[in-house]
């Protein structure tokens, strides 16, 4: 999960009608007044690789990824921001968000009720994390 991969994930987000349209309501607007939500994503197997972030903002009536890359916001507010981490294996075998969280495949901090209300779009996001090609750094 490199900054370049996060940019590709951001592009994939913007190409997903499920994410851009179904999250364009109260989900994207719950941003603490800063104009965007932060989603931090990491792979817990890659201990020396820093997390990456996406910024999601309301633009043109859609929930658009306006940034994908290295960490910009170091203090997340879990009333509206999200932090997700899993092992490489679990990112690739995640299944539904509810099942993933229930069985500990996905670790998560953020507004839990909001996430529960958006399981469908969240499932599309988890699929993107798996589907966007990435390279594993040499150890």
GROMACS .gro file of C-alpha atoms in nm:
model
  139
    1UNK     CA    1   0.000   0.000   0.000
    2UNK     CA    2   0.209   0.282  -0.137
    3UNK     CA    3   0.110   0.643  -0.206
    4UNK     CA    4   0.098   0.553  -0.578
    5UNK     CA    5  -0.134   0.262  -0.498
    6UNK     CA    6  -0.354   0.498  -0.292
    7UNK     CA    7  -0.382   0.728  -0.595
    8UNK     CA    8  -0.493   0.429  -0.803
    9UNK     CA    9  -0.743   0.339  -0.531
   10UNK     CA   10  -0.870   0.698  -0.541
   11UNK     CA   11  -0.918   0.673  -0.919
   12UNK     CA   12  -1.099   0.341  -0.878
   13UNK     CA   13  -1.326   0.501  -0.614
   14UNK     CA   14  -1.419   0.776  -0.860
   15UNK     CA   15  -1.502   0.514  -1.124
   16UNK     CA   16  -1.742   0.335  -0.888
   17UNK     CA   17  -2.102   0.458  -0.915
   18UNK     CA   18  -2.181   0.268  -0.593
   19UNK     CA   19  -1.929   0.472  -0.394
   20UNK     CA   20  -1.969   0.807  -0.565
   21UNK     CA   21  -2.349   0.804  -0.566
   22UNK     CA   22  -2.457   0.600  -0.263
   23UNK     CA   23  -2.220   0.780  -0.026
   24UNK     CA   24  -2.308   1.130  -0.154
   25UNK     CA   25  -2.561   1.198   0.121
   26UNK     CA   26  -2.517   1.211   0.495
   27UNK     CA   27  -2.207   0.987   0.488
   28UNK     CA   28  -1.981   1.230   0.299
   29UNK     CA   29  -2.138   1.533   0.467
   30UNK     CA   30  -2.041   1.401   0.813
   31UNK     CA   31  -1.692   1.549   0.795
   32UNK     CA   32  -1.657   1.774   1.100
   33UNK     CA   33  -1.686   2.087   0.888
   34UNK     CA   34  -1.350   2.036   0.717
   35UNK     CA   35  -1.514   1.955   0.380
   36UNK     CA   36  -1.383   1.597   0.345
   37UNK     CA   37  -1.365   1.263   0.524
   38UNK     CA   38  -1.034   1.086   0.578
   39UNK     CA   39  -1.000   0.713   0.525
   40UNK     CA   40  -0.670   0.566   0.642
   41UNK     CA   41  -0.586   0.220   0.510
   42UNK     CA   42  -0.297  -0.008   0.601
   43UNK     CA   43  -0.171  -0.363   0.581
   44UNK     CA   44  -0.071  -0.494   0.923
   45UNK     CA   45   0.172  -0.742   0.765
   46UNK     CA   46   0.375  -0.454   0.620
   47UNK     CA   47   0.514  -0.321   0.948
   48UNK     CA   48   0.764  -0.085   0.782
   49UNK     CA   49   0.519   0.051   0.523
   50UNK     CA   50   0.325   0.356   0.647
   51UNK     CA   51  -0.054   0.372   0.603
   52UNK     CA   52  -0.207   0.565   0.316
   53UNK     CA   53  -0.503   0.800   0.311
   54UNK     CA   54  -0.794   0.890   0.094
   55UNK     CA   55  -0.985   1.216   0.122
   56UNK     CA   56  -1.349   1.194   0.014
   57UNK     CA   57  -1.541   1.516  -0.052
   58UNK     CA   58  -1.880   1.615  -0.191
   59UNK     CA   59  -1.827   1.751  -0.543
   60UNK     CA   60  -2.094   1.788  -0.807
   61UNK     CA   61  -2.341   1.596  -0.594
   62UNK     CA   62  -2.109   1.294  -0.567
   63UNK     CA   63  -1.877   1.152  -0.301
   64UNK     CA   64  -1.549   1.199  -0.487
   65UNK     CA   65  -1.200   1.091  -0.387
   66UNK     CA   66  -1.002   1.415  -0.407
   67UNK     CA   67  -0.674   1.276  -0.269
   68UNK     CA   68  -0.507   0.940  -0.245
   69UNK     CA   69  -0.154   0.917  -0.113
   70UNK     CA   70   0.072   0.947   0.186
   71UNK     CA   71  -0.062   1.046   0.528
   72UNK     CA   72  -0.157   1.415   0.536
   73UNK     CA   73  -0.390   1.418   0.837
   74UNK     CA   74  -0.215   1.264   1.136
   75UNK     CA   75  -0.493   1.319   1.391
   76UNK     CA   76  -0.811   1.147   1.285
   77UNK     CA   77  -1.143   1.223   1.449
   78UNK     CA   78  -1.331   0.895   1.473
   79UNK     CA   79  -1.667   1.072   1.483
   80UNK     CA   80  -1.632   1.107   1.105
   81UNK     CA   81  -1.294   0.972   0.989
   82UNK     CA   82  -1.205   0.606   0.934
   83UNK     CA   83  -0.900   0.391   0.998
   84UNK     CA   84  -0.892   0.035   0.860
   85UNK     CA   85  -0.624  -0.230   0.873
   86UNK     CA   86  -0.595  -0.599   0.798
   87UNK     CA   87  -0.333  -0.852   0.696
   88UNK     CA   88  -0.248  -0.897   0.328
   89UNK     CA   89  -0.432  -1.230   0.327
   90UNK     CA   90  -0.741  -1.080   0.488
   91UNK     CA   91  -0.755  -0.784   0.246
   92UNK     CA   92  -0.772  -1.041  -0.035
   93UNK     CA   93  -1.031  -1.265   0.136
   94UNK     CA   94  -1.240  -1.005   0.312
   95UNK     CA   95  -1.595  -1.100   0.217
   96UNK     CA   96  -1.875  -0.877   0.342
   97UNK     CA   97  -1.790  -0.593   0.581
   98UNK     CA   98  -2.009  -0.736   0.856
   99UNK     CA   99  -1.853  -1.081   0.832
  100UNK     CA  100  -1.503  -0.932   0.810
  101UNK     CA  101  -1.551  -0.729   1.127
  102UNK     CA  102  -1.728  -1.012   1.310
  103UNK     CA  103  -1.444  -1.256   1.246
  104UNK     CA  104  -1.163  -1.005   1.299
  105UNK     CA  105  -1.043  -0.996   0.939
  106UNK     CA  106  -1.094  -0.620   0.929
  107UNK     CA  107  -0.987  -0.389   1.208
  108UNK     CA  108  -1.169  -0.060   1.211
  109UNK     CA  109  -1.196   0.271   1.396
  110UNK     CA  110  -1.455   0.528   1.305
  111UNK     CA  111  -1.825   0.604   1.332
  112UNK     CA  112  -1.963   0.252   1.372
  113UNK     CA  113  -2.331   0.335   1.328
  114UNK     CA  114  -2.256   0.530   1.012
  115UNK     CA  115  -2.054   0.236   0.879
  116UNK     CA  116  -2.337  -0.006   0.962
  117UNK     CA  117  -2.582   0.211   0.768
  118UNK     CA  118  -2.356   0.199   0.462
  119UNK     CA  119  -2.257  -0.168   0.443
  120UNK     CA  120  -2.342  -0.195   0.071
  121UNK     CA  121  -2.111   0.083  -0.045
  122UNK     CA  122  -1.852  -0.019   0.214
  123UNK     CA  123  -1.849  -0.366   0.059
  124UNK     CA  124  -1.768  -0.206  -0.278
  125UNK     CA  125  -1.477  -0.021  -0.115
  126UNK     CA  126  -1.334  -0.340   0.036
  127UNK     CA  127  -1.351  -0.503  -0.309
  128UNK     CA  128  -1.153  -0.211  -0.455
  129UNK     CA  129  -0.879  -0.251  -0.194
  130UNK     CA  130  -0.840  -0.610  -0.312
  131UNK     CA  131  -0.878  -0.540  -0.685
  132UNK     CA  132  -0.647  -0.238  -0.729
  133UNK     CA  133  -0.310  -0.390  -0.826
  134UNK     CA  134  -0.028  -0.343  -0.577
  135UNK     CA  135   0.329  -0.457  -0.548
  136UNK     CA  136   0.476  -0.596  -0.230
  137UNK     CA  137   0.798  -0.422  -0.125
  138UNK     CA  138   1.110  -0.636  -0.102
  139UNK     CA  139   1.203  -0.726   0.252
   0.00000   0.00000   0.00000
